[in-house]
Short mmCIF file of C-alpha atoms and ligand atoms in Angstrom, two decimals:
data_model
loop_
_atom_site.label_atom_id
_atom_site.label_comp_id
_atom_site.label_asym_id
_atom_site.label_seq_id
_atom_site.Cartn_x
_atom_site.Cartn_y
_atom_site.Cartn_z
CA MET A 1 0.00 0.00 0.00
CA LEU A 2 1.11 3.55 -0.68
CA VAL A 3 -0.01 5.93 2.05
CA VAL A 4 0.17 9.73 2.19
CA LYS A 5 0.14 11.07 5.75
CA LYS A 6 -0.07 14.81 6.43
CA PHE A 7 0.69 16.37 9.80
CA GLY A 8 -0.15 19.99 10.66
CA GLY A 9 1.83 22.52 12.67
CA THR A 10 0.68 21.54 16.17
CA SER A 11 1.47 17.89 15.40
CA VAL A 12 5.17 18.72 14.85
CA ALA A 13 5.43 21.68 17.24
CA ASN A 14 8.33 20.34 19.35
CA LYS A 15 10.81 17.48 19.73
CA GLU A 16 8.37 15.20 21.53
CA ARG A 17 5.68 15.71 18.88
CA ILE A 18 8.19 15.18 16.06
CA PHE A 19 9.16 11.82 17.55
CA ASN A 20 5.49 10.95 18.06
CA VAL A 21 4.87 11.55 14.34
CA ALA A 22 8.06 9.71 13.35
CA LYS A 23 6.92 6.66 15.31
CA ARG A 24 3.44 6.67 13.78
CA CYS A 25 4.93 6.77 10.29
CA ILE A 26 7.46 4.07 11.10
CA GLU A 27 4.65 1.79 12.31
CA ASP A 28 3.10 2.06 8.86
CA TYR A 29 6.45 1.57 7.14
CA LYS A 30 7.16 -1.58 9.13
CA LYS A 31 3.91 -3.10 7.89
CA GLY A 32 5.53 -3.02 4.47
CA ASN A 33 3.73 0.10 3.23
CA GLN A 34 5.28 2.82 1.14
CA VAL A 35 5.00 5.97 3.23
CA VAL A 36 4.94 9.57 1.98
CA VAL A 37 4.75 12.18 4.74
CA VAL A 38 3.71 15.81 4.19
CA LEU A 39 4.50 18.31 6.92
CA SER A 40 3.55 21.87 7.84
CA ALA A 41 5.87 24.31 9.56
CA MET A 42 6.38 23.65 13.27
CA GLY A 43 3.75 25.18 15.59
CA LYS A 44 3.11 28.82 14.75
CA GLN A 45 6.33 29.22 12.77
CA THR A 46 4.54 30.59 9.69
CA ASP A 47 3.06 33.38 11.83
CA VAL A 48 6.46 34.04 13.41
CA LEU A 49 8.01 34.42 9.95
CA LEU A 50 5.18 36.73 8.84
CA ASP A 51 5.78 38.94 11.89
CA MET A 52 9.52 39.05 11.21
CA ALA A 53 8.88 40.18 7.66
CA ARG A 54 6.37 42.86 8.68
CA ASP A 55 8.89 44.19 11.16
CA ILE A 56 11.57 44.55 8.48
CA ASN A 57 9.34 45.80 5.67
CA PRO A 58 5.54 45.93 5.89
CA LYS A 59 5.40 46.23 2.10
CA ALA A 60 7.73 43.31 1.34
CA SER A 61 7.22 41.82 -2.12
CA ARG A 62 5.14 38.68 -2.30
CA ARG A 63 8.02 36.85 -3.94
CA GLU A 64 10.28 37.44 -0.95
CA MET A 65 7.42 36.59 1.43
CA ASP A 66 7.08 33.19 -0.21
CA MET A 67 10.83 32.69 -0.21
CA LEU A 68 10.73 33.31 3.53
CA LEU A 69 7.63 31.24 4.36
CA THR A 70 8.90 28.14 2.59
CA THR A 71 11.70 27.91 5.17
CA GLY A 72 9.16 26.89 7.83
CA GLU A 73 8.25 23.65 6.07
CA GLN A 74 11.86 23.01 5.09
CA THR A 75 12.85 23.06 8.75
CA SER A 76 10.22 20.54 9.81
CA VAL A 77 10.91 18.00 7.04
CA ALA A 78 14.67 18.00 7.68
CA LEU A 79 14.18 17.55 11.44
CA MET A 80 11.69 14.74 10.79
CA ALA A 81 14.17 12.91 8.55
CA MET A 82 16.78 13.25 11.30
CA ALA A 83 14.34 11.90 13.89
CA MET A 84 13.49 8.86 11.75
CA ASP A 85 17.16 8.25 11.04
CA SER A 86 17.88 8.29 14.78
CA LEU A 87 15.21 5.59 15.16
CA GLY A 88 17.03 3.48 12.61
CA VAL A 89 14.67 3.97 9.66
CA PRO A 90 15.89 5.34 6.34
CA ALA A 91 14.13 8.59 5.42
CA ILE A 92 14.72 11.50 3.07
CA SER A 93 13.27 14.99 3.08
CA LEU A 94 12.43 16.75 -0.18
CA ASN A 95 11.29 20.32 -0.79
CA ALA A 96 9.08 21.53 -3.64
CA PHE A 97 12.10 22.14 -5.82
CA GLN A 98 13.58 18.69 -5.34
CA VAL A 99 10.30 16.90 -6.00
CA ALA A 100 9.38 19.44 -8.54
CA MET A 101 5.92 20.59 -7.56
CA HIS A 102 4.96 22.97 -10.34
CA THR A 103 2.50 25.78 -9.60
CA THR A 104 1.16 28.95 -11.16
CA ALA A 105 3.14 32.11 -10.45
CA ASP A 106 0.61 33.64 -8.03
CA TYR A 107 2.78 34.24 -5.00
CA SER A 108 0.99 33.51 -1.70
CA ASN A 109 -1.93 31.92 -3.53
CA ALA A 110 -0.40 29.63 -6.16
CA LYS A 111 -2.26 26.67 -7.65
CA LEU A 112 -0.61 23.30 -8.15
CA LYS A 113 -0.35 22.35 -11.82
CA ARG A 114 1.79 19.25 -11.96
CA ILE A 115 3.91 17.10 -9.67
CA ASP A 116 6.89 15.13 -10.92
CA THR A 117 6.66 11.72 -9.29
CA GLU A 118 9.86 10.04 -10.47
CA ARG A 119 12.12 11.07 -7.60
CA ILE A 120 9.47 10.13 -5.03
CA TYR A 121 8.92 6.69 -6.60
CA ASN A 122 12.68 6.08 -6.71
CA GLU A 123 13.10 6.88 -3.05
CA LEU A 124 10.12 4.69 -2.14
CA GLU A 125 11.58 1.83 -4.19
CA ASN A 126 14.74 2.18 -2.10
CA ARG A 127 12.55 1.62 0.96
CA ARG A 128 12.86 5.12 2.32
CA ILE A 129 10.15 7.14 4.00
CA VAL A 130 9.77 10.26 1.85
CA ILE A 131 9.05 13.47 3.79
CA ILE A 132 7.82 16.36 1.68
CA THR A 133 7.33 20.05 2.45
CA GLY A 134 3.67 21.07 2.44
CA PHE A 135 2.34 24.47 1.32
CA GLN A 136 5.07 25.27 -1.22
CA GLY A 137 5.71 24.96 -4.93
CA ILE A 138 7.84 26.43 -7.70
CA ASP A 139 6.77 28.48 -10.69
CA LYS A 140 8.15 28.11 -14.20
CA TYR A 141 11.03 30.48 -13.45
CA ASP A 142 12.05 28.39 -10.40
CA ASN A 143 10.75 30.91 -7.89
CA TYR A 144 9.24 29.52 -4.71
CA THR A 145 5.51 29.98 -4.34
CA THR A 146 3.08 29.13 -1.55
CA LEU A 147 -0.46 27.78 -1.78
CA GLY A 148 -2.21 30.03 0.76
CA ARG A 149 -2.58 29.59 4.52
CA GLY A 150 -3.41 26.02 5.44
CA GLY A 151 -2.18 24.86 2.03
CA SER A 152 -0.30 21.77 3.24
CA ASP A 153 -3.57 19.85 3.10
CA THR A 154 -3.69 20.59 -0.62
CA THR A 155 -0.11 19.39 -1.08
CA ALA A 156 -1.06 16.10 0.58
CA VAL A 157 -4.18 15.54 -1.54
CA ALA A 158 -2.34 16.49 -4.73
CA LEU A 159 0.41 14.00 -3.91
CA ALA A 160 -2.14 11.30 -3.12
CA ALA A 161 -3.74 11.90 -6.51
CA ALA A 162 -0.45 12.05 -8.43
CA LEU A 163 0.93 8.91 -6.77
CA HIS A 164 -2.41 7.04 -6.94
CA ALA A 165 -2.10 6.50 -3.19
CA ASP A 166 -4.25 3.91 -1.48
CA ALA A 167 -4.94 6.23 1.45
CA CYS A 168 -4.65 9.92 2.30
CA GLU A 169 -4.68 10.69 6.00
CA ILE A 170 -4.79 14.23 7.40
CA TYR A 171 -3.58 14.30 11.00
CA THR A 172 -4.38 17.37 13.07
CA ASP A 173 -5.06 18.58 16.62
CA VAL A 174 -8.75 17.55 16.71
CA ASP A 175 -10.26 14.07 16.32
CA GLY A 176 -11.85 14.83 12.95
CA VAL A 177 -14.36 17.14 11.33
CA TYR A 178 -16.91 18.36 13.89
CA THR A 179 -20.40 19.79 13.54
CA ALA A 180 -18.74 23.16 14.30
CA ASP A 181 -15.33 24.43 15.35
CA PRO A 182 -15.06 22.98 18.88
CA ARG A 183 -13.33 26.19 19.94
CA VAL A 184 -16.44 28.19 19.01
CA VAL A 185 -19.14 25.65 19.89
CA PRO A 186 -17.86 23.49 22.76
CA LYS A 187 -20.77 21.07 22.35
CA ALA A 188 -19.82 20.26 18.74
CA ARG A 189 -19.72 16.56 17.85
CA LYS A 190 -17.43 14.61 15.56
CA LEU A 191 -18.91 13.53 12.23
CA GLU A 192 -18.26 9.99 11.06
CA VAL A 193 -18.64 10.81 7.40
CA VAL A 194 -19.00 14.03 5.44
CA THR A 195 -19.45 14.41 1.68
CA TYR A 196 -17.00 16.34 -0.49
CA ASP A 197 -19.65 18.96 -1.24
CA GLU A 198 -20.54 19.54 2.38
CA MET A 199 -16.88 19.67 3.38
CA LEU A 200 -16.13 22.06 0.56
CA GLU A 201 -18.84 24.45 1.76
CA LEU A 202 -17.73 24.13 5.39
CA ALA A 203 -14.06 24.70 4.50
CA SER A 204 -14.87 27.66 2.25
CA LEU A 205 -17.06 29.20 4.96
CA GLY A 206 -14.41 29.17 7.65
CA ALA A 207 -13.98 25.60 8.94
CA GLY A 208 -10.18 25.78 8.89
CA VAL A 209 -9.77 22.07 9.61
CA LEU A 210 -9.17 21.49 5.87
CA HIS A 211 -7.89 23.88 3.21
CA ASN A 212 -10.80 24.37 0.81
CA ARG A 213 -8.72 23.66 -2.28
CA SER A 214 -7.67 20.32 -0.81
CA VAL A 215 -11.33 19.29 -0.72
CA GLU A 216 -11.90 20.58 -4.24
CA MET A 217 -8.96 18.49 -5.41
CA ALA A 218 -10.04 15.42 -3.43
CA LYS A 219 -13.43 15.59 -5.14
CA LYS A 220 -11.93 16.11 -8.57
CA TYR A 221 -9.53 13.17 -8.34
CA ASP A 222 -11.73 11.04 -6.09
CA VAL A 223 -9.24 10.89 -3.24
CA GLN A 224 -11.00 9.67 -0.11
CA LEU A 225 -9.69 11.50 2.97
CA VAL A 226 -9.52 10.61 6.62
CA VAL A 227 -9.16 13.48 9.08
CA ARG A 228 -7.94 12.35 12.50
CA SER A 229 -5.85 13.31 15.49
CA SER A 230 -2.09 12.87 15.63
CA LEU A 231 -2.29 12.63 19.41
CA ASN A 232 -4.58 9.61 19.84
CA ASN A 233 -5.88 6.60 17.93
CA ASN A 234 -9.55 7.62 17.81
CA GLU A 235 -11.31 6.98 14.56
CA GLY A 236 -11.46 10.11 12.46
CA THR A 237 -13.89 11.52 9.90
CA ILE A 238 -14.10 10.17 6.38
CA VAL A 239 -14.54 12.71 3.60
CA LYS A 240 -15.89 11.08 0.46
CA GLU A 241 -18.35 11.17 -2.43
CA ASP A 242 -22.05 11.47 -1.76
CA THR A 243 -23.44 8.11 -0.73
CA LYS A 244 -26.91 6.72 -0.71
CA MET A 245 -27.11 7.05 3.06
CA GLU A 246 -29.78 9.24 4.62
CA LYS A 247 -28.64 12.81 4.11
CA MET A 248 -28.23 14.96 7.19
CA LEU A 249 -30.52 17.97 7.05
CA VAL A 250 -27.71 20.05 8.53
CA SER A 251 -24.29 18.53 9.06
CA GLY A 252 -22.45 21.52 10.39
CA VAL A 253 -22.16 25.17 11.34
CA ALA A 254 -19.21 27.29 10.21
CA THR A 255 -18.07 30.73 11.33
CA ASP A 256 -15.73 33.18 9.69
CA LYS A 257 -14.52 36.44 11.21
CA ASN A 258 -12.21 37.28 8.34
CA VAL A 259 -14.88 39.41 6.67
CA VAL A 260 -15.30 43.10 5.85
CA GLN A 261 -18.57 44.54 4.57
CA ILE A 262 -18.36 47.33 1.99
CA SER A 263 -21.49 49.30 1.00
CA VAL A 264 -21.42 51.52 -2.04
CA GLU A 265 -24.33 53.89 -1.63
CA GLY A 266 -26.25 56.14 -4.00
CA LEU A 267 -25.32 54.46 -7.26
CA GLU A 268 -27.29 55.27 -10.37
CA ASN A 269 -30.02 52.74 -11.04
CA LYS A 270 -29.27 51.80 -14.62
CA PRO A 271 -27.76 48.91 -16.55
CA GLY A 272 -24.00 48.42 -16.30
CA VAL A 273 -23.46 49.89 -12.84
CA ALA A 274 -22.89 46.57 -11.05
CA PHE A 275 -20.77 45.43 -13.98
CA LYS A 276 -18.47 48.47 -13.66
CA LEU A 277 -18.14 48.15 -9.90
CA PHE A 278 -17.24 44.47 -9.92
CA GLN A 279 -15.07 44.78 -13.02
CA HIS A 280 -12.88 47.35 -11.24
CA LEU A 281 -12.58 44.97 -8.29
CA ALA A 282 -11.84 41.95 -10.47
CA ASN A 283 -9.10 43.91 -12.25
CA HIS A 284 -7.40 44.20 -8.87
CA ASN A 285 -7.87 40.52 -8.03
CA VAL A 286 -10.35 41.24 -5.26
CA ASN A 287 -12.51 38.22 -4.44
CA VAL A 288 -16.05 39.37 -3.77
CA ASP A 289 -18.37 37.28 -1.66
CA MET A 290 -21.91 37.99 -0.44
CA ILE A 291 -23.57 40.58 -2.67
CA LEU A 292 -26.72 42.53 -1.83
CA GLN A 293 -28.40 45.12 -4.05
CA SER A 294 -31.03 47.37 -2.48
CA VAL A 295 -34.33 48.34 -4.06
CA GLU A 296 -34.42 51.73 -5.75
CA HIS A 297 -34.82 54.83 -3.56
CA SER A 298 -35.19 58.24 -5.24
CA GLY A 299 -33.68 56.96 -8.45
CA LYS A 300 -30.62 55.55 -6.69
CA GLN A 301 -29.55 52.15 -5.37
CA ASP A 302 -26.94 50.74 -2.98
CA ILE A 303 -24.77 47.65 -3.42
CA SER A 304 -23.17 45.91 -0.44
CA PHE A 305 -20.71 43.05 -0.59
CA THR A 306 -18.11 41.34 1.53
CA VAL A 307 -14.40 40.70 1.04
CA THR A 308 -11.66 39.21 3.24
CA GLU A 309 -9.59 41.47 5.48
CA GLU A 310 -6.58 40.92 3.21
CA ASP A 311 -8.49 42.26 0.20
CA ALA A 312 -10.32 45.09 1.99
CA ASP A 313 -7.78 47.90 1.56
CA VAL A 314 -7.29 47.25 -2.16
CA ALA A 315 -11.07 47.07 -2.61
CA ILE A 316 -11.66 50.38 -0.82
CA GLU A 317 -8.82 52.16 -2.67
CA THR A 318 -10.14 50.86 -5.97
CA ILE A 319 -13.67 52.09 -5.31
CA ASP A 320 -12.44 55.47 -4.03
CA ARG A 321 -10.37 55.92 -7.17
CA HIS A 322 -13.39 55.34 -9.41
CA ALA A 323 -16.06 56.84 -7.12
CA GLU A 324 -16.47 60.14 -8.94
CA SER A 325 -15.44 59.43 -12.50
CA SER A 326 -16.93 56.07 -13.27
CA LEU A 327 -19.15 54.81 -10.45
CA LYS A 328 -20.83 58.10 -9.55
CA CYS A 329 -21.77 56.95 -6.05
CA ASP A 330 -22.59 59.18 -3.07
CA GLN A 331 -20.58 57.40 -0.40
CA VAL A 332 -18.79 54.20 0.63
CA ASN A 333 -19.32 52.63 4.05
CA VAL A 334 -16.93 50.06 5.47
CA THR A 335 -17.79 47.81 8.43
CA ARG A 336 -14.94 45.65 9.66
CA ASP A 337 -16.42 44.02 12.77
CA VAL A 338 -18.75 41.60 11.01
CA ALA A 339 -18.70 37.80 10.71
CA LYS A 340 -20.37 35.06 8.72
CA VAL A 341 -22.29 32.21 10.29
CA SER A 342 -23.39 29.39 7.99
CA VAL A 343 -25.31 26.14 8.18
CA VAL A 344 -24.40 23.40 5.70
CA GLY A 345 -26.22 20.18 4.89
CA ALA A 346 -26.89 18.10 1.79
CA GLY A 347 -30.39 17.34 3.10
CA MET A 348 -31.64 20.91 2.76
CA MET A 349 -31.90 20.43 -1.00
CA THR A 350 -35.04 18.39 -0.42
CA HIS A 351 -36.30 19.82 2.88
CA PRO A 352 -37.71 23.34 3.08
CA GLY A 353 -37.54 25.45 6.23
CA VAL A 354 -33.84 25.39 7.05
CA ALA A 355 -33.40 29.14 6.53
CA ALA A 356 -36.48 29.95 8.63
CA LYS A 357 -35.24 27.74 11.45
CA MET A 358 -31.82 29.38 11.39
CA PHE A 359 -33.33 32.87 11.45
CA GLU A 360 -35.53 31.84 14.37
CA ALA A 361 -32.44 30.76 16.34
CA LEU A 362 -30.86 34.15 15.65
CA TYR A 363 -34.06 35.98 16.62
CA ASP A 364 -34.23 34.00 19.87
CA CYS A 365 -30.84 35.31 20.87
CA GLY A 366 -31.44 38.84 19.62
CA VAL A 367 -28.96 38.82 16.74
CA ASN A 368 -29.67 41.09 13.81
CA ILE A 369 -29.00 39.84 10.27
CA ARG A 370 -27.16 42.28 7.99
CA GLN A 371 -27.04 40.17 4.85
CA ILE A 372 -28.08 36.70 3.69
CA SER A 373 -26.82 34.38 0.97
CA THR A 374 -27.65 30.80 0.09
CA SER A 375 -26.62 27.89 -2.10
CA GLU A 376 -28.31 24.54 -2.61
CA ILE A 377 -26.75 23.15 0.53
CA ARG A 378 -26.08 26.15 2.75
CA VAL A 379 -27.47 29.31 4.30
CA THR A 380 -25.08 32.09 5.34
CA VAL A 381 -25.83 35.21 7.36
CA LEU A 382 -23.66 38.23 8.02
CA ILE A 383 -23.89 39.49 11.60
CA ASP A 384 -21.99 41.72 14.06
CA GLU A 385 -18.74 39.97 14.94
CA LYS A 386 -19.32 40.17 18.70
CA TYR A 387 -22.27 37.77 18.40
CA THR A 388 -20.38 35.08 16.44
CA GLU A 389 -20.04 32.53 19.23
CA ALA A 390 -23.53 33.08 20.66
CA ALA A 391 -25.11 32.86 17.21
CA ALA A 392 -23.18 29.73 16.23
CA GLN A 393 -24.10 28.02 19.49
CA ALA A 394 -27.78 28.96 19.15
CA VAL A 395 -27.97 27.71 15.55
CA HIS A 396 -26.08 24.53 16.47
CA GLU A 397 -28.59 23.82 19.22
CA LYS A 398 -31.60 24.68 17.07
CA PHE A 399 -30.68 21.96 14.59
CA SER A 400 -30.12 19.49 17.46
CA LEU A 401 -26.45 19.08 16.60
CA ASP A 402 -25.38 19.28 20.28
P1 ADP B 501 -3.28 21.81 11.26
O1 ADP B 501 -2.17 22.65 11.76
O2 ADP B 501 -3.21 20.40 11.71
O3 ADP B 501 -3.50 21.93 9.77
P2 ADP B 501 -5.51 23.61 11.68
O4 ADP B 501 -5.37 24.58 12.82
O5 ADP B 501 -5.30 24.10 10.31
O6 ADP B 501 -4.58 22.36 12.00
O7 ADP B 501 -6.96 22.91 11.72
C1 ADP B 501 -7.44 22.35 12.92
C2 ADP B 501 -8.36 23.32 13.66
O8 ADP B 501 -9.51 23.60 12.84
C3 ADP B 501 -8.95 22.81 14.93
O9 ADP B 501 -8.09 23.02 16.03
C4 ADP B 501 -10.27 23.58 15.07
O10 ADP B 501 -10.18 24.64 15.99
C5 ADP B 501 -10.49 24.16 13.68
N1 ADP B 501 -11.82 23.86 13.13
C6 ADP B 501 -12.64 24.75 12.52
N2 ADP B 501 -13.78 24.19 12.15
C7 ADP B 501 -13.71 22.88 12.50
C8 ADP B 501 -14.60 21.77 12.36
N3 ADP B 501 -15.80 21.88 11.76
N4 ADP B 501 -14.19 20.57 12.82
C9 ADP B 501 -12.98 20.43 13.42
N5 ADP B 501 -12.11 21.46 13.57
C10 ADP B 501 -12.46 22.67 13.13
N1 LIG B 502 2.39 26.45 7.38
C1 LIG B 502 1.35 26.93 6.53
C2 LIG B 502 0.34 27.78 7.32
O1 LIG B 502 0.45 27.94 8.48
C3 LIG B 502 0.66 25.84 5.77
C4 LIG B 502 -0.13 24.85 6.61
O2 LIG B 502 0.03 24.78 7.82
O3 LIG B 502 -0.89 24.11 6.01
O4 LIG B 502 -0.56 28.30 6.72
MG1 MG B 503 -4.44 23.35 8.55
#
């Protein structure tokens, strides 16, 4: 069997944890399996590196940022190889350059295009454990790139797909995927199974337990995932294709505080206005999320939307620049202390009333809804950030997920 095992930052945060991971991988190796290990940077090392860079130059180029951030993963893979070696098992660490993990050239948000597998297969044939840096890649000019925060999950799934692995296991600091982030909703429960589509919605809506692109890729290449803890042997959560089993009406609640609401007020009410606004934003690579257009009032209309905190300043500058000449709006309002709370469940496709029930839970705890958006399998509301935990807990309870 060929197994890909990915361990996140907390799982390799110190010497003891590194040896714990080394031993788990060696157990697999000794069963005769071929073992590929993907690691994140140790503990909060990526944040430490980001702080160091901001201290030196808050406007550092994204190329140099990626050059810096890739060192975190390089440290953990080398130390892991040393740990395995000290336990008498042959292991080799490889970075994105040595494997050759080819990505697009979008620094800090690159997409994997192709992985060369020859070197990995050769090392496995020589009965070595192969330890690979997560989160990083190289572009066509041999610059380092990174895949976005949490991107090591995507490295692991991409490797599992490229190597036609028999299993892809994501080890983290919780026992699996829960009905909500246990840090936000302490009563959250572990799910046994979750479908790709549900997991994709949860991950995209703030459930940081898996990088959303890793789920997208798992679905595309049909890589079944297991999410489980590196600190115990409890059974984890299986992420896989929709099955014929009874669909959960709601399988989880997700929260996301990384949201800024921007309202462009007093726009002309005529064709092409929304097009111009969002075209300007797209030209500056701003990802726009929930969009709300008001009804007409005295010949004018307002458009509100949300963006991430990282994109907010560029979005606001872009709108300000075009406010008078092209958009002809009266004013722009920015609200930073907002958050999204979402319910996700494949069962809501066939059962009406999920939105009403969610709004009732929010009403019961006195939380006002600023904006709403829906898909086939989710309902999302935008609320004041200070109510995030209370709202998530109330919604979680309303759907009897406790
Ligand atoms: P790693 O470093 O292993 O990649 P992460 O911090 O990226 O770990 O992801 C694990 C964390 O995700 C958990 O500690 C938990 O707080 C958070 N989380 C958010 N939503 C969920 C959820 N629905 N189920 C489990 N964990 C969640
Ligand atoms: N080390 C990177 C981060 O913190 C990638 C990862 O952990 O998946 O975002
Ligand atoms: Mg992670």
